[in-house]
N, CA, C and O of each residue as an XYZ file, in Angstrom:
776
protein
N      14.441     79.004    163.756
C      14.414     78.225    164.390
C      14.329     77.087    163.850
O      14.954     76.264    164.518
N      13.965     76.756    163.171
C      12.891     75.652    162.069
C      13.942     75.377    160.627
O      13.723     74.349    159.985
N      14.748     76.055    160.292
C      15.582     75.819    158.746
C      14.557     76.335    157.633
O      14.710     76.115    156.432
N      13.453     77.078    158.210
C      12.451     77.474    157.038
C      12.397     78.855    157.010
O      12.460     79.560    156.003
N      12.254     79.279    158.378
C      12.031     81.001    158.828
C      13.452     81.313    158.986
O      14.190     80.666    159.729
N      13.916     82.545    158.113
C      15.241     82.931    158.664
C      15.024     84.128    158.914
O      13.956     84.604    158.529
N      16.071     85.041    159.702
C      16.024     86.519    160.077
C      17.699     87.002    159.695
O      18.716     86.404    160.044
N      17.616     88.133    158.964
C      19.022     88.485    158.374
C      19.742     88.836    159.894
O      19.099     89.321    160.824
N      20.626     88.631    159.935
C      21.267     89.038    161.236
C      22.555     90.394    160.450
O      22.498     90.386    159.220
N      23.369     91.210    160.917
C      24.623     92.150    160.418
C      25.506     90.783    160.081
O      25.418     89.571    160.275
N      26.533     91.855    159.371
C      27.230     90.989    158.598
C      28.373     90.364    159.424
O      28.892     90.946    160.377
N      28.705     89.220    159.021
C      29.413     88.851    160.201
C      31.449     89.202    159.840
O      32.229     89.938    160.444
N      31.542     88.811    159.322
C      33.276     89.590    158.701
C      32.946     90.114    157.785
O      32.176     89.590    156.980
N      33.664     91.850    157.583
C      34.291     92.549    156.912
C      35.355     92.219    156.573
O      36.023     91.423    157.232
N      35.870     92.900    155.160
C      37.604     93.032    154.810
C      37.916     94.334    155.029
O      37.671     95.282    154.283
N      38.682     94.351    156.492
C      39.047     95.747    156.917
C      40.802     95.217    157.822
O      41.197     95.629    158.913
N      41.380     94.406    157.055
C      42.560     94.173    157.777
C      43.455     94.212    156.228
O      43.305     93.984    155.027
N      43.960     94.443    156.730
C      45.463     94.036    155.286
C      45.398     92.710    154.496
O      45.269     92.689    153.272
N      45.480     91.780    155.145
C      45.534     90.510    154.976
C      44.248     90.136    154.122
O      44.250     89.240    153.278
N      43.163     90.915    154.432
C      41.711     90.663    153.668
C      41.469     91.638    152.930
O      40.439     91.358    152.317
N      41.964     92.984    152.534
C      41.278     94.082    152.269
C      40.912     94.167    150.904
O      40.335     95.139    150.417
N      41.276     93.063    150.236
C      40.213     92.885    148.769
C      39.315     92.158    148.592
O      38.967     91.974    147.425
N      38.468     91.343    149.887
C      37.784     90.445    149.838
C      37.583     89.044    150.871
O      38.375     88.109    150.992
N      36.627     89.184    151.368
C      36.162     87.852    152.468
C      35.536     86.720    151.667
O      34.380     86.839    151.263
N      36.110     85.845    151.471
C      35.484     84.553    150.305
C      34.769     83.158    151.027
O      34.311     83.495    152.118
N      34.608     82.153    150.837
C      33.799     81.112    151.425
C      35.063     80.412    151.955
O      36.196     80.623    151.521
N      34.763     79.603    152.887
C      35.471     78.264    153.837
C      34.782     77.355    154.327
O      33.949     76.712    153.689
N      35.068     77.191    155.587
C      34.836     76.459    156.045
C      34.717     76.503    157.791
O      35.707     76.785    158.466
N      33.569     76.231    158.326
C      33.476     75.967    159.928
C      33.536     74.977    160.693
O      32.679     74.124    160.461
N      34.510     74.684    161.857
C      34.458     73.926    162.645
C      34.662     73.782    163.901
O      35.194     74.835    164.253
N      34.533     72.955    164.984
C      34.451     73.078    165.958
C      35.710     72.494    166.856
O      35.714     71.278    167.048
N      36.499     73.081    167.271
C      37.795     72.953    167.813
C      38.061     72.030    168.906
O      37.041     71.570    169.419
N      39.258     71.612    169.431
C      39.148     70.495    170.324
C      38.044     70.857    171.588
O      37.210     70.055    172.008
N      38.253     72.379    172.139
C      37.812     73.055    173.433
C      36.499     73.034    172.801
O      36.027     73.967    173.450
N      35.537     72.675    172.019
C      33.988     72.610    171.598
C      33.616     74.429    171.028
O      32.463     74.857    171.084
N      34.758     75.279    170.529
C      34.368     76.152    170.226
C      34.264     76.352    168.559
O      35.286     75.965    167.994
N      33.519     76.732    167.918
C      33.261     77.074    166.621
C      34.345     78.173    165.943
O      34.301     79.377    166.198
N      35.260     77.593    165.093
C      35.676     78.381    164.054
C      35.456     78.500    162.576
O      35.246     77.590    161.774
N      35.544     79.808    162.360
C      35.338     80.169    160.736
C      36.976     80.039    159.782
O      37.761     80.985    159.847
N      37.201     79.221    159.237
C      38.024     79.639    158.086
C      37.676     79.911    156.850
O      37.043     79.174    156.094
N      38.254     81.407    156.548
C      37.532     81.803    155.296
C      39.022     82.335    154.448
O      40.140     82.530    154.925
N      38.505     82.483    152.922
C      39.807     82.720    152.173
C      39.893     84.288    152.380
O      38.888     84.998    152.389
N      41.183     84.764    152.545
C      41.496     86.251    152.778
C      42.095     86.836    151.597
O      43.016     86.307    150.976
N      41.575     87.894    151.314
C      42.054     88.379    149.805
C      42.855     89.595    149.950
O      42.387     90.444    150.709
N      44.187     89.899    149.263
C      44.987     90.988    149.508
C      45.183     90.712    147.982
O      44.305     90.310    147.218
N      46.631     91.028    147.630
C      47.233     91.460    146.235
C      47.092     89.752    145.868
O      46.459     89.361    144.887
N      47.652     89.011    146.636
C      47.410     87.335    146.401
C      46.332     86.908    147.834
O      46.013     87.636    148.774
N      45.976     85.562    147.581
C      45.279     84.607    148.818
C      45.744     84.245    149.716
O      46.848     83.742    149.507
N      45.298     84.249    151.118
C      45.345     83.666    152.199
C      44.496     83.066    152.675
O      43.480     82.901    152.001
N      44.596     82.355    154.378
C      43.523     81.930    154.898
C      43.524     82.525    156.653
O      44.390     82.517    157.527
N      42.089     83.011    156.604
C      42.205     83.988    158.008
C      41.294     82.691    158.865
O      41.029     81.589    158.384
N      41.028     83.044    159.850
C      40.351     82.747    161.079
C      39.789     83.515    161.773
O      40.282     84.494    162.332
N      38.247     82.994    161.819
C      37.514     83.954    163.358
C      36.723     82.870    164.395
O      36.305     81.749    164.106
N      36.670     83.438    165.447
C      35.795     83.183    166.414
C      35.101     83.889    166.824
O      35.345     85.092    166.736
N      33.398     83.198    167.737
C      32.397     84.159    168.139
C      32.762     84.875    168.587
O      33.930     84.728    168.948
N      32.204     85.934    168.851
C      32.276     87.255    169.760
C      31.012     87.258    171.026
O      30.892     88.032    171.975
N      29.994     85.863    170.550
C      28.969     86.437    171.344
C      28.608     84.667    171.729
O      29.360     83.850    171.197
N      27.512     84.150    172.605
C      26.720     82.857    172.384
C      25.996     82.363    170.909
O      25.866     81.238    170.427
N      25.478     84.071    170.284
C      24.759     83.274    169.291
C      25.003     83.183    167.885
O      24.238     83.042    166.931
N      26.695     83.339    168.011
C      27.386     83.462    166.576
C      26.840     84.419    165.848
O      26.777     84.251    164.630
N      26.362     85.548    166.408
C      25.779     86.445    165.473
C      27.394     87.393    165.090
O      27.652     87.827    163.968
N      28.229     87.534    166.206
C      29.321     88.632    166.125
C      30.086     87.255    166.077
O      29.764     86.124    166.439
N      31.776     88.029    165.208
C      32.850     87.220    164.750
C      33.780     87.866    165.226
O      33.340     89.006    165.372
N      35.027     87.816    165.630
C      36.194     88.781    165.815
C      37.163     87.458    164.991
O      37.004     86.249    164.827
N      38.045     88.310    164.672
C      39.090     87.639    163.767
C      40.183     87.318    165.313
O      40.320     87.662    166.487
N      40.915     86.168    163.964
C      42.230     86.263    165.335
C      43.253     86.836    164.798
O      43.528     86.834    163.598
N      44.017     87.488    165.911
C      44.933     88.208    166.122
C      46.047     87.729    165.535
O      46.926     88.557    165.296
N      46.288     86.283    165.158
C      47.595     86.031    164.202
C      47.228     85.601    163.027
O      47.780     84.612    162.545
N      46.291     86.229    162.403
C      45.866     85.991    160.811
C      47.219     86.800    160.424
O      47.958     87.652    160.919
N      47.072     85.839    158.964
C      46.544     85.084    158.289
C      47.144     84.059    158.477
O      48.334     84.043    158.164
N      46.519     82.840    159.059
C      47.172     81.157    159.384
C      47.807     80.706    158.458
O      48.690     79.878    158.687
N      47.502     81.168    157.052
C      48.243     80.840    155.651
C      48.407     82.070    155.115
O      47.338     82.642    154.899
N      49.315     82.630    154.846
C      50.014     83.852    154.299
C      49.813     83.690    152.621
O      49.235     84.597    152.022
N      50.221     82.721    152.021
C      50.296     82.550    150.824
C      50.305     81.157    150.369
O      50.115     80.340    151.270
N      50.499     80.633    149.057
C      50.227     79.440    148.556
C      52.049     79.044    148.480
O      52.981     79.842    148.385
N      52.086     77.757    148.549
C      53.614     77.567    148.721
C      54.208     78.173    147.342
O      53.624     78.416    146.285
N      55.568     78.336    147.709
C      56.680     79.138    147.037
C      56.575     78.678    146.005
O      56.192     79.530    145.204
N      56.770     77.399    145.422
C      57.377     76.827    144.009
C      56.201     76.831    142.960
O      56.474     76.615    141.779
N      54.817     77.084    143.376
C      53.727     77.365    142.264
C      53.689     78.798    141.856
O      53.999     79.830    142.450
N      53.250     78.575    140.753
C      52.627     79.873    139.935
C      51.819     81.049    140.208
O      52.062     82.242    140.026
N      50.485     80.266    140.835
C      49.211     80.909    140.728
C      49.245     81.370    142.002
O      49.968     80.922    142.892
N      48.129     82.654    142.138
C      48.681     83.190    143.268
C      47.019     83.440    144.142
O      46.793     84.038    145.194
N      46.090     82.730    143.228
C      45.277     82.757    143.837
C      44.655     81.041    144.558
O      44.608     80.167    143.692
N      44.318     80.691    145.664
C      43.746     79.887    146.184
C      42.493     79.998    147.036
O      42.338     81.028    147.693
N      41.641     79.091    147.081
C      40.424     79.222    147.645
C      39.318     78.369    148.284
O      39.228     77.261    147.755
N      38.532     78.577    149.195
C      37.893     77.630    149.696
C      37.897     76.565    150.236
O      37.538     75.474    149.794
N      38.493     76.963    151.667
C      39.205     75.695    152.823
C      37.823     74.751    152.858
O      36.637     75.051    152.718
N      38.558     73.363    153.129
C      37.431     72.629    153.806
C      38.583     71.952    155.288
O      39.552     71.373    154.798
N      38.596     71.948    156.075
C      39.099     71.224    157.542
C      38.405     70.256    158.295
O      37.208     70.229    158.580
N      39.531     69.266    158.655
C      38.312     68.055    159.596
C      39.528     67.560    160.251
O      40.632     67.703    159.725
N      39.385     67.075    161.204
C      40.405     66.131    161.881
C      40.662     64.569    161.746
O      39.682     63.877    161.470
N      41.685     64.060    161.887
C      41.671     62.585    161.681
C      42.866     62.213    162.249
O      44.009     62.423    161.842
N      42.388     61.497    163.475
C      43.348     61.145    164.438
C      43.681     62.138    165.239
O      42.852     62.926    165.695
N      44.953     62.184    165.483
C      45.355     63.622    165.949
C      45.225     64.877    165.398
O      45.024     65.893    166.064
N      45.346     64.833    164.082
C      45.806     65.760    163.287
C      44.142     66.483    162.705
O      43.106     65.942    162.317
N      44.556     67.949    162.893
C      43.957     68.396    161.503
C      44.446     68.706    160.120
O      45.571     69.166    159.923
N      43.651     68.467    159.239
C      43.782     68.708    157.784
C      42.978     69.876    157.144
O      41.942     70.241    157.699
N      43.438     70.527    155.912
C      42.930     71.819    155.447
C      43.352     71.372    153.915
O      44.452     70.953    153.555
N      42.168     71.579    153.112
C      42.452     71.705    152.088
C      41.918     72.945    151.252
O      40.899     73.535    151.614
N      42.438     73.221    150.431
C      42.366     74.031    149.689
C      42.385     74.152    147.924
O      43.347     73.869    147.210
N      40.868     74.717    147.412
C      41.099     74.648    145.823
C      42.043     75.494    145.322
O      42.342     76.559    145.862
N      42.727     74.902    143.903
C      43.991     75.493    143.521
C      44.286     75.002    142.454
O      43.755     73.902    142.305
N      45.046     75.396    141.435
C      45.240     74.823    140.041
C      46.610     74.938    139.726
O      47.429     75.714    140.219
N      46.785     74.016    138.781
C      48.297     74.019    138.547
C      48.928     74.136    137.216
O      48.453     73.399    136.353
N      49.962     74.963    136.853
C      49.422     75.881    135.151
C      50.878     74.811    134.296
O      50.907     74.460    133.117
N      51.716     74.579    135.162
C      52.940     73.555    134.822
C      52.437     72.388    133.804
O      51.714     71.496    134.249
N      52.855     72.398    132.319
C      52.580     71.477    131.413
C      51.352     71.281    131.434
O      50.943     72.437    131.333
N      50.313     70.536    131.503
C      48.942     70.278    131.188
C      48.182     70.871    132.665
O      48.165     70.258    133.732
N      47.413     72.579    132.329
C      47.034     73.281    133.386
C      46.033     71.908    134.237
O      45.488     71.030    133.568
N      45.953     71.954    135.649
C      44.799     70.708    136.200
C      44.509     71.628    137.496
O      45.213     72.505    137.996
N      43.426     71.210    137.819
C      42.789     71.373    139.241
C      43.649     70.661    140.181
O      44.254     69.711    139.684
N      43.861     70.902    141.492
C      44.706     70.244    142.312
C      43.738     70.442    143.816
O      42.535     70.696    143.763
N      44.374     70.303    144.908
C      44.050     70.666    146.403
C      45.121     70.947    146.888
O      45.755     69.920    146.643
N      45.641     71.455    147.289
C      46.761     72.233    148.220
C      46.555     71.075    149.595
O      45.508     70.454    149.409
N      47.188     70.676    150.762
C      46.843     70.021    151.323
C      48.163     70.863    152.865
O      49.305     71.297    152.711
N      47.334     70.779    154.140
C      48.148     71.561    155.228
C      47.511     70.768    156.161
O      46.380     70.286    156.109
N      48.727     70.646    157.400
C      48.404     69.414    158.847
C      48.817     70.399    159.813
O      49.724     71.180    159.525
N      48.134     70.446    161.141
C      48.127     71.144    161.853
C      47.501     70.545    162.955
O      46.479     69.861    162.896
N      48.174     70.834    164.008
C      47.682     70.141    166.000
C      46.650     71.004    166.181
O      45.537     70.482    166.245
N      46.732     72.439    166.304
C      45.869     73.202    166.650
C      45.131     74.213    165.859
O      44.877     75.309    166.359
N      44.759     73.900    164.611
C      44.302     74.618    164.001
C      44.996     75.774    163.679
O      44.467     76.125    162.625
N      45.731     76.457    163.910
C      46.491     77.867    163.771
C      48.021     77.720    163.353
O      48.676     78.686    162.964
N      48.455     76.638    163.446
C      49.948     76.209    162.846
C      49.737     75.414    161.769
O      49.585     74.203    161.930
N      49.699     75.995    160.518
C      49.730     75.004    159.730
C      51.042     74.742    159.065
O      51.866     75.656    159.061
N      51.401     73.322    158.366
C      52.244     73.195    157.288
C      51.809     73.285    156.201
O      50.622     73.611    156.206
N      52.302     73.119    155.089
C      51.983     72.673    153.914
C      52.635     71.067    153.982
O      53.733     70.791    154.466
N      51.715     70.137    153.400
C      51.421     68.859    153.542
C      51.616     68.141    151.987
O      51.798     66.924    152.009
N      51.587     68.871    150.525
C      51.625     68.180    149.542
C      50.291     68.009    148.816
O      49.359     67.652    149.537
N      49.964     68.244    147.200
C      48.354     67.847    147.023
C      48.089     66.793    147.488
O      48.851     65.838    147.633
N      46.626     66.898    147.854
C      45.939     65.488    148.117
C      45.247     65.016    147.449
O      44.548     64.148    147.971
N      45.033     65.288    145.961
C      44.754     64.709    144.601
C      44.921     65.784    143.378
O      44.522     66.933    143.565
N      45.381     65.495    142.395
C      45.471     66.042    141.450
C      44.703     65.915    140.186
O      44.728     64.768    139.742
N      43.931     66.890    139.382
C      43.229     66.212    138.062
C      43.970     65.779    136.552
O      45.001     66.229    136.052
N      43.517     65.276    136.306
C      43.551     64.757    135.043
C      43.083     65.105    133.641
O      43.082     64.199    132.807
N      42.726     66.194    133.331
C      41.742     66.493    132.888
C      41.397     66.376    131.119
O      40.334     66.652    130.564
N      42.797     65.827    130.434
C      42.620     64.996    129.479
C      42.054     63.587    129.672
O      41.734     62.844    128.743
N      41.972     63.326    130.840
C      41.267     61.949    130.977
C      39.482     62.062    131.661
O      38.424     61.534    131.318
N      39.871     63.038    132.768
C      38.503     62.903    133.577
C      37.808     64.186    133.422
O      36.775     64.242    134.089
N      38.103     65.320    132.674
C      37.437     66.486    132.604
C      37.265     67.032    133.692
O      36.090     67.174    134.030
N      38.191     67.461    134.493
C      38.114     68.301    135.697
C      38.526     69.915    135.174
O      37.765     70.823    135.509
N      38.990     70.035    134.861
C      38.876     71.268    134.383
C      40.393     72.000    135.305
O      41.136     71.465    136.128
N      40.396     72.988    134.895
C      42.199     73.848    135.123
C      42.044     74.026    136.366
O      43.066     73.690    136.964
N      40.905     74.554    137.322
C      41.024     74.933    138.829
C      39.477     74.284    139.346
O      38.328     74.180    138.916
N      40.215     73.960    140.461
C      39.372     73.521    141.510
C      38.320     74.371    143.053
O      38.855     74.871    144.042
N      37.197     74.314    142.866
C      36.818     74.976    144.202
C      36.135     74.272    145.171
O      36.185     73.048    145.288
N      35.365     75.175    146.011
C      34.933     74.510    147.066
C      34.864     72.962    147.165
O      33.974     72.256    146.690
N      35.759     72.626    147.736
C      36.026     71.016    148.020
C      35.263     70.591    149.129
O      34.845     71.276    150.063
N      35.143     69.519    148.943
C      34.594     69.083    150.512
C      35.197     67.115    150.228
O      35.298     66.374    149.250
N      35.448     66.996    151.701
C      36.270     65.538    152.027
C      35.702     64.911    153.179
O      35.966     65.364    154.293
N      34.963     63.936    153.042
C      33.990     63.167    154.041
C      34.476     61.931    154.198
O      35.228     61.496    153.325
N      34.191     61.238    155.177
C      34.744     59.883    155.617
C      33.410     59.299    155.749
O      32.612     59.804    156.538
N      33.017     58.010    154.860
C      32.201     57.284    155.140
C      32.493     56.196    155.393
O      32.946     55.518    154.471
N      32.328     55.472    157.002
C      32.608     53.824    157.018
C      34.416     53.844    156.920
O      35.124     54.349    157.791
N      34.773     53.385    156.053
C      36.115     53.035    155.879
C      36.456     53.787    154.224
O      37.584     53.699    153.740
N      35.760     54.226    153.778
C      36.049     55.097    152.272
C      35.968     56.609    152.759
O      35.713     56.984    153.903
N      36.208     57.298    151.783
C      36.400     58.533    151.638
C      35.801     59.329    150.371
O      35.948     58.844    149.249
N      35.038     60.711    150.575
C      34.414     61.013    149.533
C      34.980     62.531    149.085
O      34.981     63.473    149.877
N      35.386     62.617    147.920
C      35.999     63.717    147.467
C      34.959     64.718    146.762
O      34.390     64.099    145.863
N      34.532     65.978    146.844
C      33.798     66.291    145.767
C      34.930     67.909    145.658
O      35.647     68.476    146.483
N      34.591     68.171    144.233
C      35.486     69.727    143.492
C      34.517     70.085    142.955
O      33.863     69.177    142.441
N      34.082     71.216    142.840
C      33.482     72.175    141.862
C      35.029     72.511    140.763
O      36.192     72.858    140.969
N      34.394     72.250    139.864
C      35.599     72.532    138.445
C      35.106     73.813    137.916
O      33.933     73.828    137.545
N      35.994     75.184    137.791
C      35.280     76.172    137.389
C      35.402     76.465    135.688
O      36.530     76.376    135.204
N      34.410     76.763    134.912
C      34.043     76.844    133.350
C      35.485     77.380    132.940
O      36.213     78.206    133.491
N      35.673     76.482    131.566
C      36.829     77.242    131.296
C      36.509     76.580    129.768
O      36.017     75.455    129.679
N      36.789     77.271    128.756
C      36.875     76.829    127.562
C      35.688     75.965    126.799
O      35.809     74.955    126.105
N      34.636     76.621    127.121
C      33.390     76.332    126.227
C      32.613     75.007    127.722
O      31.395     74.858    127.827
N      33.465     74.372    128.505
C      33.235     73.260    129.392
C      32.495     74.257    130.761
O      32.981     75.268    131.269
N      31.616     73.793    130.996
C      30.565     74.333    132.169
C      31.468     74.269    133.337
O      32.371     73.434    133.382
N      31.219     75.271    134.449
C      31.331     74.894    135.984
C      30.456     73.779    136.274
O      29.325     73.894    135.801
N      30.822     72.184    137.278
C      30.578     71.034    137.449
C      30.742     70.618    138.438
O      31.972     70.556    138.453
N      30.174     69.981    140.039
C      30.710     69.877    140.742
C      30.756     68.112    140.228
O      29.881     67.502    139.614
N      32.109     67.590    140.733
C      32.801     66.272    140.526
C      33.056     65.825    141.684
O      33.601     66.495    142.561
N      32.570     64.276    141.843
C      33.613     63.773    143.040
C      33.634     61.992    142.924
O      33.238     61.087    142.190
N      34.265     62.183    143.991
C      35.325     60.579    143.323
C      35.241     59.592    144.859
O      35.243     60.187    145.937
N      35.177     58.194    144.809
C      34.773     57.755    146.367
C      36.562     56.882    146.127
O      37.049     56.372    145.118
N      37.113     57.037    147.517
C      38.648     56.028    147.333
C      39.074     56.410    149.058
O      38.294     56.882    149.886
N      40.041     56.171    149.210
C      41.070     55.824    150.552
C      41.959     56.745    150.615
O      42.435     57.168    149.562
N      42.413     57.298    151.946
C      43.061     58.053    152.275
C      44.110     57.877    152.997
O      43.668     57.539    154.095
N      45.677     57.913    153.062
C      46.327     57.431    153.865
C      46.974     58.336    154.443
O      48.118     58.016    154.766
N      46.445     59.981    154.839
C      47.040     60.542    155.572
C      48.104     61.310    154.486
O      48.489     62.443    154.777
N      48.431     60.858    153.601
C      49.298     61.829    152.764
C      48.602     62.060    151.268
O      49.056     63.031    150.662
N      47.669     61.378    150.663
C      47.230     61.361    149.437
C      46.039     60.728    149.466
O      45.943     59.732    150.183
N      44.810     61.214    148.635
C      43.597     60.346    148.438
C      44.139     59.598    146.895
O      44.923     60.055    146.063
N      43.519     58.517    146.900
C      43.742     57.574    146.159
C      42.146     57.447    145.568
O      41.429     57.370    146.565
N      41.517     57.407    144.635
C      40.289     56.968    144.016
C      39.764     55.982    143.749
O      40.514     55.432    142.943
N      38.617     55.160    143.974
C      39.072     53.652    143.297
C      38.659     53.592    141.928
O      38.628     52.576    141.233
N      38.297     54.937    141.540
C      37.862     54.981    139.635
C      38.562     56.193    139.476
O      38.332     57.088    140.289
N      39.476     56.403    138.462
C      39.978     58.006    138.166
C      38.556     58.741    137.499
O      38.218     59.902    137.266
N      38.134     57.830    137.388
C      37.137     59.350    136.318
C      35.604     59.439    137.342
O      34.756     58.585    137.604
N      35.753     60.918    137.744
C      34.400     60.915    138.818
C      33.403     60.928    138.333
O      33.273     60.863    137.111
N      32.316     61.026    139.247
C      31.135     61.333    138.653
C      30.913     62.546    139.250
O      31.413     63.138    140.206
N      29.506     62.917    137.971
C      29.107     64.136    138.366
C      27.756     64.312    139.258
O      26.780     63.577    139.105
N      27.825     65.611    140.425
C      26.767     65.548    141.099
C      25.781     66.282    140.720
O      24.720     66.261    141.343
């Protein structure tokens, strides 16, 4: 009731379907265009996908998985990695966007964010990479988790958590910049540490 006193409730989601049998991991919650909360979560099987859940009660204690899960089954075919995780979902104009933490393995391994677009939060199309790191310049590492992308006024705040690699610790880093509906363009290539 006050963000200080908490009551532990039952488990909201359990890995009990073929598409999430190896685990349910973090994602994002949004209110859809009909005013209904939706959970987007990382669904683990041999590869990783995206599942959606709706509230089963008005208290938001029980949740039911969308019958059409996974809404994204696997990463785009042309990438080598099978792990992608930690969705962030937002609305821009008439379109919904989702970014997912990822890493590229070609030439210089680097963190990046897969970006998808949707009109209804259920049918998603791959729309490219929101932004790619340049670890030799910006020390952003080889894989990104827990992205956040928020508009403040006419600027956007992009934060990612780089995973630890070769003695470089995990760290949350962020940029301020612009978004044209296809790419994020930072004001400065070098991120700040949060």
